[in-house]
XYZ file of C-alpha atoms in Angstrom:
127
model
C 0.000 0.000 0.000
C 1.311 3.411 -0.889
C 1.935 5.456 2.244
C 1.171 8.837 0.623
C -2.202 7.557 -0.621
C -3.035 6.245 2.853
C -2.110 9.552 4.466
C -4.099 11.494 1.885
C -7.169 9.344 2.514
C -6.782 9.729 6.266
C -6.563 13.486 5.817
C -9.569 13.570 3.522
C -11.638 11.569 6.013
C -10.484 13.811 8.865
C -11.497 16.954 6.967
C -14.691 15.439 5.543
C -15.670 14.255 9.011
C -15.714 17.844 10.203
C -18.973 18.400 8.338
C -21.144 15.864 10.195
C -19.342 16.370 13.508
C -19.744 20.148 13.511
C -23.225 20.235 11.986
C -24.459 17.335 14.089
C -22.954 18.731 17.270
C -24.417 22.172 16.631
C -27.854 20.735 15.896
C -27.801 18.401 18.890
C -26.798 21.188 21.263
C -28.595 24.144 19.696
C -31.610 22.515 18.107
C -33.177 23.962 14.965
C -32.093 27.459 15.987
C -28.488 26.400 15.260
C -29.443 26.552 11.569
C -31.625 29.605 11.963
C -34.762 27.479 11.703
C -37.999 27.870 13.584
C -39.714 24.500 13.245
C -42.042 25.145 16.160
C -42.951 22.766 18.917
C -41.083 20.487 21.260
C -41.677 17.378 19.140
C -40.086 18.869 16.016
C -37.170 20.235 18.043
C -36.677 16.880 19.748
C -36.678 15.075 16.405
C -34.220 17.590 14.949
C -31.852 17.093 17.912
C -32.118 13.305 17.597
C -31.265 13.369 13.889
C -28.425 15.798 14.606
C -27.092 13.338 17.182
C -27.124 10.627 14.523
C -25.222 12.919 12.160
C -22.658 13.576 14.882
C -22.320 9.819 15.493
C -21.765 9.171 11.784
C -18.976 11.752 11.706
C -17.357 10.260 14.806
C -17.720 6.827 13.221
C -15.813 7.982 10.152
C -13.134 9.497 12.389
C -12.844 6.155 14.190
C -11.803 4.644 10.842
C -8.793 6.938 10.437
C -6.290 4.840 12.423
C -5.721 1.678 10.407
C -8.041 2.960 7.683
C -7.010 0.156 5.334
C -8.526 -2.360 7.819
C -11.820 -0.533 8.400
C -13.590 -1.499 5.180
C -16.759 -2.939 6.710
C -17.272 -0.014 9.080
C -16.462 2.484 6.319
C -18.915 0.810 3.945
C -21.685 0.741 6.558
C -21.211 4.423 7.348
C -21.121 5.229 3.628
C -24.368 3.325 3.123
C -26.036 5.348 5.883
C -24.836 8.606 4.338
C -25.916 7.632 0.815
C -29.367 6.571 2.036
C -29.732 9.942 3.756
C -28.593 11.639 0.557
C -31.186 9.748 -1.452
C -33.858 10.944 0.985
C -32.553 14.499 0.556
C -32.659 14.014 -3.240
C -36.293 12.959 -2.952
C -36.925 16.178 -1.087
C -35.536 18.069 -4.043
C -38.353 16.701 -6.167
C -40.968 17.307 -3.474
C -39.840 20.652 -2.069
C -37.614 22.275 -4.692
C -33.948 23.230 -4.687
C -32.534 23.736 -1.183
C -30.094 26.395 -0.036
C -26.426 26.216 -1.034
C -25.286 24.513 2.213
C -27.934 21.804 1.800
C -27.033 21.342 -1.876
C -23.373 20.997 -0.833
C -24.414 18.376 1.710
C -26.137 16.469 -1.093
C -22.900 16.448 -3.099
C -21.016 15.182 -0.025
C -23.611 12.454 0.525
C -23.996 11.171 -3.016
C -20.562 11.836 -4.532
C -17.745 12.589 -2.100
C -18.517 9.938 0.522
C -18.916 7.085 -2.005
C -15.652 8.158 -3.684
C -13.876 8.051 -0.316
C -15.296 4.571 0.221
C -13.966 3.430 -3.155
C -10.581 4.905 -2.253
C -10.600 3.021 1.045
C -11.424 -0.242 -0.742
C -8.591 0.359 -3.188
C -6.156 0.861 -0.317
C -7.413 -2.259 1.423
C -6.509 -4.250 -1.659
């Protein structure tokens, strides 16, 4: 395995993991107001915080793959599957609700393009 490729992948996962860790942490702690949203009601806020906690956990899960990344294929693939499924749900929302804001569109690109490409890179490293 090429050491530079391994280090580059580890760096990419570290940087990419910032997105779900920061967004999930902010949403879990700050609720919908962290995104400037007013969803109204305790139930909606509770659900938003729960989903934000899941996002945070996914980011931490990806970070847990960084050490020995070439041996974390199953975990990496599971996390990628979760992210892609969420991205497909977001894509469905595009058809139902219209084009989202730029940050949400960027999240869609991360979910349906960047994360699967990182997974393919990890598989390539694993041999």
